[in-house]
Amino acid sequence: MDKIPSIDSELPGIAFATLPTTGETIAIRYGERIYYRVGSTKTAAELNAMYGVSKAQANAMLAYVLSGWETPPIAAENYKSRNVSA
């Protein structure tokens, strides 16, 4: 898979989110240009809790995968108050 160099050391290797367009739970791997559908009965929030991923980190990674990892660095703390399901 085509990965890019590290952008933000605050982001985890993997995070989970709810895809806004379909409501599906997805897995986002740091730096990868695609996301993966998750076949689980657990919510994105439950999966993130299992992996120690904060809502802010998951929201930042969702923003990157949807807008492109080449965008200027996104600080996780900028996503703490967003109402994005992660």
mmCIF file of C-alpha atoms in Angstrom:
data_model
loop_
_atom_site.group_PDB
_atom_site.id
_atom_site.type_symbol
_atom_site.label_atom_id
_atom_site.label_comp_id
_atom_site.label_asym_id
_atom_site.label_seq_id
_atom_site.Cartn_x
_atom_site.Cartn_y
_atom_site.Cartn_z
ATOM 1 C CA MET A 1 0.000 0.000 0.000
ATOM 2 C CA ASP A 2 1.113 3.505 -0.698
ATOM 3 C CA LYS A 3 1.936 5.236 2.579
ATOM 4 C CA ILE A 4 3.217 8.728 3.219
ATOM 5 C CA PRO A 5 5.779 9.862 5.769
ATOM 6 C CA SER A 6 4.787 10.775 9.321
ATOM 7 C CA ILE A 7 2.681 13.923 9.606
ATOM 8 C CA ASP A 8 1.613 14.184 13.211
ATOM 9 C CA SER A 9 3.255 12.153 15.955
ATOM 10 C CA GLU A 10 0.106 12.572 18.095
ATOM 11 C CA LEU A 11 -1.879 10.268 15.829
ATOM 12 C CA PRO A 12 -2.132 6.505 16.436
ATOM 13 C CA GLY A 13 -1.348 3.747 13.955
ATOM 14 C CA ILE A 14 -5.043 2.895 13.636
ATOM 15 C CA ALA A 15 -8.325 4.576 14.536
ATOM 16 C CA PHE A 16 -11.980 3.865 13.925
ATOM 17 C CA ALA A 17 -14.717 6.228 12.780
ATOM 18 C CA THR A 18 -18.229 6.285 11.430
ATOM 19 C CA LEU A 19 -18.272 7.118 7.739
ATOM 20 C CA PRO A 20 -20.477 10.216 7.424
ATOM 21 C CA THR A 21 -21.985 9.214 4.078
ATOM 22 C CA THR A 22 -23.090 5.671 4.970
ATOM 23 C CA GLY A 23 -22.917 5.330 8.746
ATOM 24 C CA GLU A 24 -20.540 2.374 8.400
ATOM 25 C CA THR A 25 -17.796 1.779 10.935
ATOM 26 C CA ILE A 26 -14.411 2.099 9.276
ATOM 27 C CA ALA A 27 -10.791 1.528 10.242
ATOM 28 C CA ILE A 28 -8.227 4.145 9.278
ATOM 29 C CA ARG A 29 -4.553 3.216 9.239
ATOM 30 C CA TYR A 30 -2.163 6.099 9.716
ATOM 31 C CA GLY A 31 -0.926 7.463 6.397
ATOM 32 C CA GLU A 32 -2.894 5.091 4.161
ATOM 33 C CA ARG A 33 -4.979 6.660 1.435
ATOM 34 C CA ILE A 34 -7.900 4.254 1.870
ATOM 35 C CA TYR A 35 -10.052 3.139 4.776
ATOM 36 C CA TYR A 36 -11.373 -0.306 5.585
ATOM 37 C CA ARG A 37 -14.929 -1.350 6.388
ATOM 38 C CA VAL A 38 -15.151 -3.050 9.767
ATOM 39 C CA GLY A 39 -17.358 -6.089 10.200
ATOM 40 C CA SER A 40 -18.000 -5.772 13.919
ATOM 41 C CA THR A 41 -20.956 -5.248 16.202
ATOM 42 C CA LYS A 42 -18.862 -2.770 18.202
ATOM 43 C CA THR A 43 -19.149 0.948 17.501
ATOM 44 C CA ALA A 44 -16.227 3.102 16.425
ATOM 45 C CA ALA A 45 -16.135 4.608 19.923
ATOM 46 C CA GLU A 46 -15.941 1.146 21.515
ATOM 47 C CA LEU A 47 -13.160 0.053 19.167
ATOM 48 C CA ASN A 48 -11.214 3.273 19.769
ATOM 49 C CA ALA A 49 -11.523 2.759 23.537
ATOM 50 C CA MET A 50 -10.088 -0.751 23.147
ATOM 51 C CA TYR A 51 -7.086 0.693 21.274
ATOM 52 C CA GLY A 52 -6.650 3.757 23.505
ATOM 53 C CA VAL A 53 -7.547 6.191 20.707
ATOM 54 C CA SER A 54 -9.129 9.476 21.774
ATOM 55 C CA LYS A 55 -12.110 10.984 19.966
ATOM 56 C CA ALA A 56 -9.899 13.896 18.905
ATOM 57 C CA GLN A 57 -7.320 11.550 17.360
ATOM 58 C CA ALA A 58 -9.996 9.549 15.527
ATOM 59 C CA ASN A 59 -11.617 12.725 14.196
ATOM 60 C CA ALA A 60 -8.270 14.048 12.959
ATOM 61 C CA MET A 61 -7.532 10.772 11.160
ATOM 62 C CA LEU A 62 -11.009 10.759 9.606
ATOM 63 C CA ALA A 63 -10.392 14.291 8.342
ATOM 64 C CA TYR A 64 -7.057 13.211 6.846
ATOM 65 C CA VAL A 65 -8.394 10.123 5.081
ATOM 66 C CA LEU A 66 -11.333 12.082 3.628
ATOM 67 C CA SER A 67 -9.349 15.176 2.591
ATOM 68 C CA GLY A 68 -5.940 13.670 1.869
ATOM 69 C CA TRP A 69 -2.885 13.092 4.011
ATOM 70 C CA GLU A 70 -1.005 15.741 2.038
ATOM 71 C CA THR A 71 -3.071 18.517 3.645
ATOM 72 C CA PRO A 72 -1.324 20.694 6.220
ATOM 73 C CA PRO A 73 -0.817 18.947 9.560
ATOM 74 C CA ILE A 74 -3.985 18.555 11.606
ATOM 75 C CA ALA A 75 -3.456 18.783 15.346
ATOM 76 C CA ALA A 76 -5.630 16.287 17.202
ATOM 77 C CA GLU A 77 -6.569 18.893 19.806
ATOM 78 C CA ASN A 78 -8.381 20.865 17.085
ATOM 79 C CA TYR A 79 -10.957 18.063 16.880
ATOM 80 C CA LYS A 80 -11.839 17.707 20.563
ATOM 81 C CA SER A 81 -15.083 19.660 20.316
ATOM 82 C CA ARG A 82 -16.279 18.407 16.929
ATOM 83 C CA ASN A 83 -19.495 16.409 16.708
ATOM 84 C CA VAL A 84 -18.109 13.780 14.357
ATOM 85 C CA SER A 85 -18.824 10.188 15.349
ATOM 86 C CA ALA A 86 -15.551 8.486 16.010
#
